[in-house]
Structures are given as structure tokens and as C-alpha cells.
CSV table of N, CA and C in Angstrom, one decimal:
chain,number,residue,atom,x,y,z
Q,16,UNK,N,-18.2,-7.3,3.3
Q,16,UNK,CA,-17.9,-6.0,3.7
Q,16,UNK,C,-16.4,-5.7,4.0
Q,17,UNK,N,-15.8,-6.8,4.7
Q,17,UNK,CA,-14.5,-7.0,4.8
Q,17,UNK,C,-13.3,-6.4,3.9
Q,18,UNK,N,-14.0,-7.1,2.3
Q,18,UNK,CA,-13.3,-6.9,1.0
Q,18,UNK,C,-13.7,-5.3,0.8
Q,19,UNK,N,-14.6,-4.7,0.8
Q,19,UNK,CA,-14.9,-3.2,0.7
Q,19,UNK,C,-14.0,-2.8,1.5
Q,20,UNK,N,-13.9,-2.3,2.5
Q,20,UNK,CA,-13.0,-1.6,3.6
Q,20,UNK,C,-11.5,-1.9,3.0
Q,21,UNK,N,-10.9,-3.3,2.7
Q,21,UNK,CA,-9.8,-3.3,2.6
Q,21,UNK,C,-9.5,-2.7,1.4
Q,22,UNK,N,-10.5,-2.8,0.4
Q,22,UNK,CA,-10.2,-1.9,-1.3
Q,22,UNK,C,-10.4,-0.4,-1.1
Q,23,UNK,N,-11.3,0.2,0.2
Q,23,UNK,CA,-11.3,1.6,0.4
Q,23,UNK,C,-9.7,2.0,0.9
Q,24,UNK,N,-9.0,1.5,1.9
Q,24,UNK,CA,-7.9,1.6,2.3
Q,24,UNK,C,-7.0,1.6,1.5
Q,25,UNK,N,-6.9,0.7,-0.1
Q,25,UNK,CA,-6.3,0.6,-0.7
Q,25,UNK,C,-5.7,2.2,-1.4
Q,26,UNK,N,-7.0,2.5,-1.9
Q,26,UNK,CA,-7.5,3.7,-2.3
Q,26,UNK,C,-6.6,4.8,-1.8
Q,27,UNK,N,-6.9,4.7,-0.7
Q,27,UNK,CA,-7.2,5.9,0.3
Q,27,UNK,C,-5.3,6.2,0.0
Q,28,UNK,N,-4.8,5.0,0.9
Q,28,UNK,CA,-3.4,5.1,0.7
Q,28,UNK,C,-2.6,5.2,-0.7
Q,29,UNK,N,-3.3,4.8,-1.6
Q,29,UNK,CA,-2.7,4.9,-2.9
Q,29,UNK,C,-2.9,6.3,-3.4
Q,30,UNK,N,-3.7,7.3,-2.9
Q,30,UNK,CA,-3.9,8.5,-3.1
Q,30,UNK,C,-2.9,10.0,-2.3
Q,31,UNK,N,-2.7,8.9,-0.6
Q,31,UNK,CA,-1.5,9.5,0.0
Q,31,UNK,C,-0.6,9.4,-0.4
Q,32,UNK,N,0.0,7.8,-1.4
Q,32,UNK,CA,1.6,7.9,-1.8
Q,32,UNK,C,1.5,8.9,-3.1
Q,33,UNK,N,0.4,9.0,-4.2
Q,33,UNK,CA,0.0,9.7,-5.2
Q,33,UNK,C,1.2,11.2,-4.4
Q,34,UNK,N,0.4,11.7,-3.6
Q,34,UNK,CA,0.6,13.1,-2.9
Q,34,UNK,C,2.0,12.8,-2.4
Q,35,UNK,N,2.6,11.8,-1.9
Q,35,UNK,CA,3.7,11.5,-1.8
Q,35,UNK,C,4.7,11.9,-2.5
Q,36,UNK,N,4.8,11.4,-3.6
Q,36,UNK,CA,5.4,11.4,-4.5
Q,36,UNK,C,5.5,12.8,-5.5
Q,37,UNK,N,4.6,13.2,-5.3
Q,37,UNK,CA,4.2,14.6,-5.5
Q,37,UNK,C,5.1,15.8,-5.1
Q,38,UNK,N,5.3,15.5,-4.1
Q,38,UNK,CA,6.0,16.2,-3.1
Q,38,UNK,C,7.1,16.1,-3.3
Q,39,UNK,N,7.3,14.8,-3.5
Q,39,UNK,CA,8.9,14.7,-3.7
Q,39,UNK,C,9.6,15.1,-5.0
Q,40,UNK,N,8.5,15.0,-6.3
Q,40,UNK,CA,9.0,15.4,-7.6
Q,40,UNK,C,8.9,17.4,-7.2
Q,41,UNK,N,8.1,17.7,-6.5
Q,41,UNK,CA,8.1,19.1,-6.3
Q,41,UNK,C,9.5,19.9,-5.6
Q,42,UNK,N,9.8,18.8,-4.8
Q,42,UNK,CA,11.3,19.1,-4.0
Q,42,UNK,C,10.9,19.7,-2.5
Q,43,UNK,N,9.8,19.0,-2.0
Q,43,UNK,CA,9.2,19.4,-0.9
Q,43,UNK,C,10.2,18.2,0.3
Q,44,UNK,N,10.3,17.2,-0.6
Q,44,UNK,CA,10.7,16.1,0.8
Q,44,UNK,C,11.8,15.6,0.1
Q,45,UNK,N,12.9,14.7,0.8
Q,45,UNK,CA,13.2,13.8,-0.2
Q,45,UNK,C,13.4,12.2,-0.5
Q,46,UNK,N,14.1,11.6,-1.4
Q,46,UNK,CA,13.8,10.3,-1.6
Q,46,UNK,C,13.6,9.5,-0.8
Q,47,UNK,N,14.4,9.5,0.3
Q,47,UNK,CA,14.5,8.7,1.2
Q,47,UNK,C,13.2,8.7,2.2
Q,48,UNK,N,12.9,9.9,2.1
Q,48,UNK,CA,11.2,10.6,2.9
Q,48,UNK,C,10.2,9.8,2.1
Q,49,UNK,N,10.6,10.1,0.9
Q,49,UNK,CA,9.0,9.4,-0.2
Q,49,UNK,C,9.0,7.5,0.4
Q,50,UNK,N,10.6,6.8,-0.1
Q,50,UNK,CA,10.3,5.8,0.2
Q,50,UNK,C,10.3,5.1,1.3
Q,51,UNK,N,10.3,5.8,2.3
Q,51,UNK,CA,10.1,4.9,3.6
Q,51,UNK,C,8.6,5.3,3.9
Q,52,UNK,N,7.7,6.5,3.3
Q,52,UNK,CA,6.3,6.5,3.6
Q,52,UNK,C,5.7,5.0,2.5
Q,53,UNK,N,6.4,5.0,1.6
Q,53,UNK,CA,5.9,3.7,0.9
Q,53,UNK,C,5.9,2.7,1.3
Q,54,UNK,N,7.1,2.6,2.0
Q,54,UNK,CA,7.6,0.6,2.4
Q,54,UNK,C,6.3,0.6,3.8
Q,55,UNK,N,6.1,1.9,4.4
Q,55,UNK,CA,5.7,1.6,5.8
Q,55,UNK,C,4.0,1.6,4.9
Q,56,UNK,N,3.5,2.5,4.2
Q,56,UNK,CA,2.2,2.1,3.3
Q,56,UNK,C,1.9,0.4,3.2
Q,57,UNK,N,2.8,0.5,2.1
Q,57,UNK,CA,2.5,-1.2,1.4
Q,57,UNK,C,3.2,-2.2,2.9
Q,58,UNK,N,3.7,-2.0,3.4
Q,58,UNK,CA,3.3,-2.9,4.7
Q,58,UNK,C,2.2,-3.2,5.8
Q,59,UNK,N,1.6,-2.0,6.0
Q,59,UNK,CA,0.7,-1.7,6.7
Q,59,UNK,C,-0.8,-2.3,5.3
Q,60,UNK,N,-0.7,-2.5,4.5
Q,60,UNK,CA,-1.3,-3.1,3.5
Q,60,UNK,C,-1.6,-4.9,3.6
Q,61,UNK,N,0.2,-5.0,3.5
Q,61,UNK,CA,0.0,-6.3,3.0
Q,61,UNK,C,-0.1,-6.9,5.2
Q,62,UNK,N,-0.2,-6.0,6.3
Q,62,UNK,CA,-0.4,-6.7,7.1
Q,62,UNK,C,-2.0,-6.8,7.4
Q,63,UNK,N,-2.6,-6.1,6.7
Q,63,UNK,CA,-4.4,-6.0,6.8
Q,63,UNK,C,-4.6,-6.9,5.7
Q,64,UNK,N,-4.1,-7.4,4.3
Q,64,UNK,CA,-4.1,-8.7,3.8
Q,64,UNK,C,-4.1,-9.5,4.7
Q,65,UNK,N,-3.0,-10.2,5.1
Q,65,UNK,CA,-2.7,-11.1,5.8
Q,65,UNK,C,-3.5,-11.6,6.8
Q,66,UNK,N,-4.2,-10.4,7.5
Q,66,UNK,CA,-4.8,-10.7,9.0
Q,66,UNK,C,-6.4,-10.7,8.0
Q,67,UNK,N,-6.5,-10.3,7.1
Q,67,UNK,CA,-7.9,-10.7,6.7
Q,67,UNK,C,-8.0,-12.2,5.8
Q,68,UNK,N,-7.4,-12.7,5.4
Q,68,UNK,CA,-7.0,-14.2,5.2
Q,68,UNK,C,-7.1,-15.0,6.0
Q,69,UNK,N,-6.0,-14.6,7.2
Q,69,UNK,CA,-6.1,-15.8,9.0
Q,69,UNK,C,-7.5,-15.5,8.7
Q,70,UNK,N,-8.1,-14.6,9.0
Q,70,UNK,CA,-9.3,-14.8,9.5
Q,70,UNK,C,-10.9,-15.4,8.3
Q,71,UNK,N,-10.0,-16.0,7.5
Q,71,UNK,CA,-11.1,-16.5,6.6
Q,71,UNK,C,-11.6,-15.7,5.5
Q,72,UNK,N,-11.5,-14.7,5.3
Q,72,UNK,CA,-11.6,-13.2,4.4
Q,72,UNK,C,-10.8,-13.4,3.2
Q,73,UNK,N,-11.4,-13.8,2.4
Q,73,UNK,CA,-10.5,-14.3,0.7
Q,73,UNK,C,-10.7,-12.6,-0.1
Q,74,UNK,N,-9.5,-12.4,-0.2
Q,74,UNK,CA,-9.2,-11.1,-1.1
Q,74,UNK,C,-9.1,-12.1,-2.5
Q,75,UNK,N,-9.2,-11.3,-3.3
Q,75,UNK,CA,-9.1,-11.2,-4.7
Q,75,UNK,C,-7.5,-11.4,-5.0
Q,76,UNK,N,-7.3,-12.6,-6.1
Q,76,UNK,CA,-6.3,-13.0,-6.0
Q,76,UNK,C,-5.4,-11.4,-7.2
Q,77,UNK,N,-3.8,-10.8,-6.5
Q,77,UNK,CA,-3.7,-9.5,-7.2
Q,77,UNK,C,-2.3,-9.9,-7.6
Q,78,UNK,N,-1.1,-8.9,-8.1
Q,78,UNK,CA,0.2,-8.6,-8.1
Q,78,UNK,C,0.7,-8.5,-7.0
Q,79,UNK,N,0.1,-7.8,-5.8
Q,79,UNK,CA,0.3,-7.2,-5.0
Q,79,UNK,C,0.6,-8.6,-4.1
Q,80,UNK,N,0.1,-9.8,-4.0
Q,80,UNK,CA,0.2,-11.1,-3.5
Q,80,UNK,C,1.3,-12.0,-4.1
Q,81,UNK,N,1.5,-11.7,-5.4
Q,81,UNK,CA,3.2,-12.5,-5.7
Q,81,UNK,C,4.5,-11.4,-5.5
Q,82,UNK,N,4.3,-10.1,-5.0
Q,82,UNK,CA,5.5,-9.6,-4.8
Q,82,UNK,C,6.2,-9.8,-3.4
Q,83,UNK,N,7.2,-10.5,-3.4
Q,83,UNK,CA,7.8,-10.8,-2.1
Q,83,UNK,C,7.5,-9.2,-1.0
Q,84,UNK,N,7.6,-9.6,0.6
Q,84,UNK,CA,7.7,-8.9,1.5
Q,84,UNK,C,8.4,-7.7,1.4
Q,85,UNK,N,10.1,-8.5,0.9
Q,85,UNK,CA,11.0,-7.4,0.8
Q,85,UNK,C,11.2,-6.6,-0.3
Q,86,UNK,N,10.7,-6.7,-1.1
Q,86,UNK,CA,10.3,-5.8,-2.7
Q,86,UNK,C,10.9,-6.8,-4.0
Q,87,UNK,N,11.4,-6.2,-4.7
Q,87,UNK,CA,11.0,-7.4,-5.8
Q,87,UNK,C,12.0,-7.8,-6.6
């Protein structure tokens, strides 16, 4: 159930940066708006990886696990 929740999350967020970025190609926000909602996204990601691993919770091995912390 573990792995469900964290792929719903995935989702969910990957649909907020979707709109994200939306916004920003619209000229609603700007770049520096789009990518710090990203960095703080894909962190708050890879720290619910991480803590579902400690705790014994094998995700699916992805891209998203060889790209360093600090981007790429």
C-alpha cells in the first residue's frame, strides 16, 4: 500500500509542477518561482523515497534514484 500512496503523490505533484510551469510559460510567475516550486517538489519526493526505504518499503527501481540530490 506503501508503494500506491507514494506513486499517488507522485502523480499528484507531477500534475502541480504540470500547472507550474504553465503558469510560468503563461507569464503568470517567474522562472525563479517555477523552479524553486520544483527543487522544493522533487525534494519533498525524494525525502518520502528515502524514508520509505529506511523503513523497509522497496520502491521500484527509477531515473529518479540515479539522479544526484543536487540535480544533474
Amino acid at each position: 500500500i506503501a508503494v500506491l500512496a507514494f506513486f499517488a503523490d507522485v502523480h499528484s505533484i507531477r500534475s502541480y509542477l504540470d500547472g507550474t510551469w504553465r503558469e510560468y510559460k503563461d507569464g503568470q510567475i517567474d522562472i525563479i518561482s517555477a523552479a524553486v516550486v520544483t527543487n522544493t517538489a522533487l525534494e519533498l519526493l525524494r525525502r518520502s523515497h528515502d524514508e520509505s526505504v529506511s523503513h523497509g518499503t522497496e520502491l521500484p527501481h527509477s531515473r529518479a534514484q540515479r539522479v544526484p540530490a543536487g540535480g544533474c
